CSV table of C-alpha atoms in Angstrom, one decimal:
chain,number,residue,atom,x,y,z
A,9,ARG,CA,-127.8,53.1,229.5
A,10,GLN,CA,-129.6,55.4,227.1
A,11,ALA,CA,-129.6,58.1,229.7
A,12,ARG,CA,-125.8,57.7,230.2
A,13,VAL,CA,-125.2,57.8,226.4
A,14,LEU,CA,-127.4,60.9,226.0
A,15,GLU,CA,-125.5,62.6,229.0
A,16,ALA,CA,-122.2,61.8,227.3
A,17,VAL,CA,-123.2,63.1,224.0
A,18,LEU,CA,-124.4,66.4,225.5
A,19,LYS,CA,-121.3,67.0,227.5
A,20,SER,CA,-119.1,66.3,224.4
A,21,MET,CA,-120.9,68.9,222.3
A,22,SER,CA,-119.1,72.2,221.5
A,23,GLU,CA,-122.3,74.0,221.0
A,24,GLY,CA,-125.0,74.7,223.6
A,25,LEU,CA,-128.2,72.6,223.4
A,26,VAL,CA,-131.5,73.0,225.2
A,27,ALA,CA,-134.9,71.3,224.7
A,28,PHE,CA,-138.4,72.2,226.0
A,29,ASP,CA,-141.4,70.0,226.0
A,30,GLN,CA,-144.9,70.7,224.7
A,31,ASN,CA,-145.7,72.8,227.8
A,32,LEU,CA,-142.6,74.9,227.3
A,33,LYS,CA,-140.9,73.2,230.4
A,34,LEU,CA,-137.2,72.5,230.4
A,35,MET,CA,-136.5,69.0,229.4
A,36,ALA,CA,-132.8,68.7,228.5
A,37,TRP,CA,-129.7,70.9,228.3
A,38,ASN,CA,-126.0,70.8,228.4
A,39,ASP,CA,-123.4,73.0,230.4
A,40,VAL,CA,-122.3,74.8,227.2
A,41,TYR,CA,-125.9,76.2,226.9
A,42,PHE,CA,-125.8,77.7,230.3
A,43,ARG,CA,-122.3,78.9,229.8
A,44,ILE,CA,-123.2,80.7,226.6
A,45,ARG,CA,-126.4,82.1,227.9
A,46,ARG,CA,-125.2,82.9,231.3
A,47,TYR,CA,-128.3,81.8,233.2
A,48,PRO,CA,-128.3,81.3,237.0
A,49,GLU,CA,-127.5,77.8,238.1
A,50,THR,CA,-130.9,77.6,239.8
A,51,PHE,CA,-132.5,77.6,236.2
A,52,ALA,CA,-130.8,74.2,235.5
A,53,GLN,CA,-133.7,72.0,236.7
A,54,VAL,CA,-136.1,69.8,234.9
A,55,GLY,CA,-139.5,71.5,234.6
A,56,ARG,CA,-138.3,75.0,234.7
A,57,ALA,CA,-140.7,77.2,232.6
A,58,PHE,CA,-139.4,78.8,229.4
A,59,GLU,CA,-141.1,82.0,230.5
A,60,ASP,CA,-138.5,82.3,233.3
A,61,PHE,CA,-135.7,82.2,230.8
A,62,ALA,CA,-137.5,84.8,228.5
A,63,ARG,CA,-138.1,87.1,231.4
A,64,PHE,CA,-134.6,86.9,232.7
A,65,ASP,CA,-133.3,87.8,229.1
A,66,ALA,CA,-135.9,90.6,228.7
A,67,GLU,CA,-134.9,92.2,232.0
A,68,ARG,CA,-131.2,92.2,231.0
A,69,LYS,CA,-132.2,93.7,227.5
A,70,GLU,CA,-131.2,90.7,225.5
A,71,PHE,CA,-134.1,91.5,223.1
A,72,GLY,CA,-133.6,95.4,223.2
A,73,ASP,CA,-135.4,98.1,225.0
A,74,GLY,CA,-139.1,97.9,225.6
A,75,ASP,CA,-141.9,96.8,228.0
A,76,VAL,CA,-140.6,93.7,229.7
A,77,ASP,CA,-144.0,92.0,230.0
A,78,ALA,CA,-144.8,92.6,226.3
A,79,ILE,CA,-141.4,91.3,225.2
A,80,VAL,CA,-142.0,88.1,227.3
A,81,ARG,CA,-145.4,87.5,225.8
A,82,ASP,CA,-144.0,87.8,222.2
A,83,VAL,CA,-141.0,85.5,223.0
A,84,VAL,CA,-143.1,82.9,224.7
A,85,ALA,CA,-145.8,83.0,221.9
A,86,THR,CA,-143.0,82.5,219.2
A,87,ALA,CA,-141.4,79.7,221.2
A,88,GLY,CA,-144.9,78.0,221.5
A,89,SER,CA,-145.4,77.9,217.8
A,90,PHE,CA,-142.7,75.2,217.6
A,91,ARG,CA,-141.3,76.3,214.2
A,92,HIS,CA,-137.9,75.9,212.6
A,93,HIS,CA,-135.7,78.8,213.5
A,94,GLU,CA,-132.3,80.0,212.6
A,95,PHE,CA,-130.9,83.5,213.3
A,96,GLU,CA,-127.9,85.5,214.6
A,97,ARG,CA,-128.3,88.1,217.4
A,98,GLN,CA,-125.9,90.6,219.0
A,99,ARG,CA,-126.2,90.7,222.7
A,100,PRO,CA,-126.0,93.8,225.0
A,101,ASP,CA,-122.5,93.2,225.8
A,102,GLY,CA,-121.4,93.1,222.3
A,103,THR,CA,-121.1,89.4,221.8
A,104,TRP,CA,-123.0,87.4,219.0
A,105,ILE,CA,-124.8,84.1,219.2
A,106,GLU,CA,-126.1,81.8,216.5
A,107,VAL,CA,-129.4,80.0,217.2
A,108,ARG,CA,-130.7,77.1,215.2
A,109,GLY,CA,-133.5,74.6,216.1
A,110,GLY,CA,-136.9,73.2,215.3
A,111,PRO,CA,-139.9,71.2,216.7
A,112,ILE,CA,-139.5,67.9,218.5
A,113,GLU,CA,-141.8,65.0,217.6
A,114,GLY,CA,-144.7,64.9,220.0
A,115,GLY,CA,-144.4,68.6,220.8
A,116,GLY,CA,-141.8,71.0,222.2
A,117,PHE,CA,-138.6,72.2,220.4
A,118,LEU,CA,-134.9,71.9,220.6
A,119,SER,CA,-132.3,74.7,219.9
A,120,THR,CA,-128.5,74.8,219.6
A,121,TYR,CA,-126.5,77.8,220.5
A,122,ASN,CA,-123.0,79.0,219.2
A,123,ASP,CA,-120.9,81.9,220.3
A,124,ILE,CA,-119.9,83.4,217.0
A,125,THR,CA,-118.3,86.6,218.4
A,126,LYS,CA,-114.9,85.8,216.9
A,127,ARG,CA,-116.4,85.1,213.5
A,128,LYS,CA,-118.4,88.3,213.5
A,129,HIS,CA,-115.4,90.4,214.5
A,130,SER,CA,-113.4,88.8,211.6
A,131,GLU,CA,-116.2,89.6,209.2
A,132,GLN,CA,-116.4,93.1,210.4
A,133,ALA,CA,-112.5,93.6,210.1
A,134,LEU,CA,-112.8,92.1,206.7
A,135,ASN,CA,-115.6,94.3,205.6
A,136,GLU,CA,-113.6,97.5,207.0
A,137,ALA,CA,-110.5,96.4,205.0
A,138,TYR,CA,-112.6,96.0,201.9
A,139,GLU,CA,-114.1,99.4,202.4
A,140,VAL,CA,-110.7,101.0,202.8
A,141,ILE,CA,-109.3,99.2,199.7
A,142,SER,CA,-112.3,99.9,197.6
A,143,SER,CA,-112.4,103.6,198.4
A,144,SER,CA,-108.7,103.9,197.6
A,145,ILE,CA,-109.0,102.1,194.3
A,146,GLN,CA,-112.1,104.4,193.4
A,147,TYR,CA,-110.0,107.4,194.2
A,148,ALA,CA,-107.0,106.0,192.2
A,149,SER,CA,-109.6,105.4,189.3
A,150,ARG,CA,-110.4,109.2,189.3
A,151,ILE,CA,-106.6,110.1,189.3
A,152,GLN,CA,-106.1,107.7,186.3
A,153,ARG,CA,-109.0,109.1,184.3
A,154,SER,CA,-107.8,112.6,184.9
A,155,ILE,CA,-104.6,112.1,183.0
A,156,LEU,CA,-106.3,110.5,180.0
A,157,PRO,CA,-107.4,112.7,177.1
A,158,ASN,CA,-110.9,114.1,177.3
A,159,ASP,CA,-113.5,114.2,174.4
A,160,ARG,CA,-112.5,117.9,173.6
A,161,GLN,CA,-109.1,116.8,172.7
A,162,PHE,CA,-110.4,114.3,170.2
A,163,GLY,CA,-113.2,116.6,169.0
A,164,ASP,CA,-110.7,119.4,168.1
A,165,THR,CA,-109.2,117.2,165.5
A,166,PHE,CA,-111.6,114.4,164.5
A,167,GLU,CA,-115.1,114.8,163.1
A,168,ASP,CA,-116.0,111.2,164.2
A,169,PHE,CA,-114.5,109.3,167.1
A,170,PHE,CA,-115.4,107.1,170.1
A,171,VAL,CA,-113.5,105.9,173.2
A,172,HIS,CA,-114.2,102.7,175.0
A,173,TRP,CA,-112.1,102.4,178.1
A,174,GLU,CA,-113.4,100.2,180.9
A,175,PRO,CA,-110.8,98.6,183.3
A,176,ARG,CA,-111.8,95.3,184.7
A,177,ASP,CA,-110.7,96.4,188.2
A,178,LYS,CA,-111.7,100.1,188.2
A,179,VAL,CA,-108.0,100.9,187.4
A,180,GLY,CA,-105.9,99.1,184.9
A,181,GLY,CA,-103.0,99.1,182.4
A,182,ASP,CA,-104.7,100.3,179.3
A,183,ILE,CA,-104.1,103.8,178.2
A,184,TYR,CA,-104.7,106.1,175.1
A,185,TRP,CA,-103.3,109.4,174.2
A,186,CYS,CA,-104.2,112.2,171.8
A,187,GLU,CA,-102.1,115.5,171.7
A,188,ARG,CA,-100.7,117.9,169.2
A,189,TRP,CA,-97.0,117.2,168.3
A,190,GLY,CA,-95.5,119.8,166.0
A,191,ASP,CA,-97.7,120.2,162.9
A,192,GLY,CA,-99.8,117.2,163.5
A,193,MET,CA,-101.6,114.9,165.9
A,194,LEU,CA,-100.1,112.1,168.0
A,195,VAL,CA,-102.7,109.3,168.7
A,196,MET,CA,-101.5,106.4,170.9
A,197,LEU,CA,-103.0,103.2,172.4
A,198,GLY,CA,-101.0,101.4,175.1
A,199,ASP,CA,-101.2,98.1,177.0
A,200,CYS,CA,-99.1,98.2,180.0
A,201,THR,CA,-98.0,94.9,181.9
A,202,GLY,CA,-100.2,94.1,184.8
A,203,HIS,CA,-103.8,94.5,185.8
A,204,GLY,CA,-105.5,96.6,188.5
A,205,VAL,CA,-103.2,98.6,190.7
A,206,PRO,CA,-99.8,97.4,189.3
A,207,GLY,CA,-101.1,98.1,185.7
A,208,ALA,CA,-102.4,101.6,186.7
A,209,PHE,CA,-98.9,102.5,188.2
A,210,MET,CA,-97.4,101.4,184.9
A,211,THR,CA,-99.7,103.8,182.9
A,212,LEU,CA,-98.6,106.7,185.1
A,213,ILE,CA,-95.0,105.9,184.3
A,214,ALA,CA,-95.8,105.5,180.6
A,215,MET,CA,-97.6,108.8,180.4
A,216,GLY,CA,-94.8,110.6,182.2
A,217,THR,CA,-92.1,109.2,179.9
A,218,LEU,CA,-94.2,109.8,176.8
A,219,GLU,CA,-94.6,113.5,177.6
A,220,ARG,CA,-90.8,113.8,178.2
A,221,ALA,CA,-90.0,111.9,175.0
A,222,GLN,CA,-92.2,114.3,173.1
A,223,THR,CA,-90.1,117.2,174.1
A,224,GLU,CA,-86.8,115.5,173.2
A,225,VAL,CA,-87.6,114.1,169.8
A,226,GLU,CA,-88.3,116.3,166.6
A,227,PRO,CA,-92.0,116.2,165.7
A,228,GLY,CA,-92.9,113.7,163.1
A,229,LYS,CA,-90.0,111.4,163.8
A,230,LEU,CA,-92.2,108.7,165.1
A,231,ALA,CA,-89.8,105.8,165.2
A,232,LEU,CA,-87.3,107.8,167.2
A,233,LEU,CA,-90.1,108.9,169.6
A,234,VAL,CA,-91.0,105.2,170.3
A,235,GLN,CA,-87.2,104.4,170.8
A,236,ARG,CA,-86.8,107.2,173.2
A,237,LEU,CA,-89.9,106.2,175.0
A,238,HIS,CA,-88.5,102.7,175.4
A,239,GLN,CA,-85.1,104.1,176.7
A,240,LEU,CA,-86.8,106.3,179.3
A,241,MET,CA,-89.1,103.6,180.6
A,242,GLN,CA,-86.1,101.3,181.0
A,243,THR,CA,-84.2,104.1,182.9
A,244,THR,CA,-87.2,104.9,185.1
A,245,LEU,CA,-87.6,101.2,186.1
A,246,ASN,CA,-83.8,100.7,186.4
A,247,GLN,CA,-83.9,98.0,183.8
A,248,ASN,CA,-80.7,99.3,182.3
A,249,ALA,CA,-78.7,98.5,185.4
A,250,GLN,CA,-77.9,95.2,187.2
A,251,ILE,CA,-80.0,96.2,190.2
A,252,GLY,CA,-83.2,96.4,188.2
A,253,GLU,CA,-85.9,94.1,189.6
A,254,SER,CA,-88.7,94.8,187.0
A,255,ASP,CA,-89.2,93.5,183.5
A,256,ASP,CA,-92.4,95.5,183.0
A,257,GLY,CA,-93.1,97.5,179.9
A,258,MET,CA,-95.8,98.4,177.5
A,259,ASP,CA,-97.2,97.2,174.1
A,260,LEU,CA,-98.2,100.2,172.1
A,261,GLY,CA,-99.5,101.4,168.7
A,262,ILE,CA,-98.9,105.0,167.9
A,263,CYS,CA,-99.9,107.2,164.9
A,264,TYR,CA,-98.7,110.6,163.7
A,265,ILE,CA,-101.3,112.4,161.5
A,266,PRO,CA,-99.9,115.7,159.9
A,267,ASP,CA,-102.3,118.7,159.6
A,268,ASP,CA,-102.3,118.4,155.8
A,269,GLY,CA,-103.8,114.9,156.1
A,270,GLY,CA,-101.5,113.6,153.3
A,271,SER,CA,-100.2,110.6,155.1
A,272,LEU,CA,-100.3,108.7,158.3
A,273,THR,CA,-97.4,107.2,160.0
A,274,TYR,CA,-97.6,104.3,162.4
A,275,VAL,CA,-95.2,102.5,164.6
A,276,GLY,CA,-96.2,99.4,166.6
A,277,ALA,CA,-94.3,97.7,169.5
A,278,HIS,CA,-96.1,94.3,169.9
A,279,LEU,CA,-99.3,95.8,168.5
A,280,SER,CA,-99.8,95.3,164.8
């Protein structure tokens, strides 16, 4: 009865199973093991030496290139240590197997085998997609940084300054601006809606509309500049029409500092 129960358990397993005794002789197995490892049917007999399996694998380069006899000796010696083992291995035909096992009480060892080819292919596809996305975002980050003011633009006007700009996702919706406007300097800090790539798109729109607004508004008229910036962003995003699908925008704080340094004008839109 115990033998019948054991046979039923082995047949019901979705993973391959094999056991060798203390003399490295085949003791038990199931059909899945032979299907995954693709051994000849003649190997499926109690008492078959582990060395036969190792040599068959070595000759078909399961363990890579090299002297077959040397490879067999190493594999047999490793198996004879009866240690716990867990590893993944790619086979010559490109498939992957996962092997786990350990010693059996009284000597010998038991191993289980899983074909993990589909999982490895999925992991590879996921890694490739991640690399593509990451490289694209890295490139987008360089583009976004290129449109922001450099230190020279601040240094030409201010004796003391610092900039801390560190998007959480390489690119983001935070922007700053420093540029001459008439007889003074315009300094702006903006927080666009969205994070990451959506936020970065909004910064490009914001910078474009700001540059246009500066050409359409008399220098120094800061409130009018912000009003015109608001109008241009709404037009760009079709928010002034019924077909508009976006309610995105930007919170900003903007300063105008005339060259004489006598006053500073500030306008804030959701930034105090």
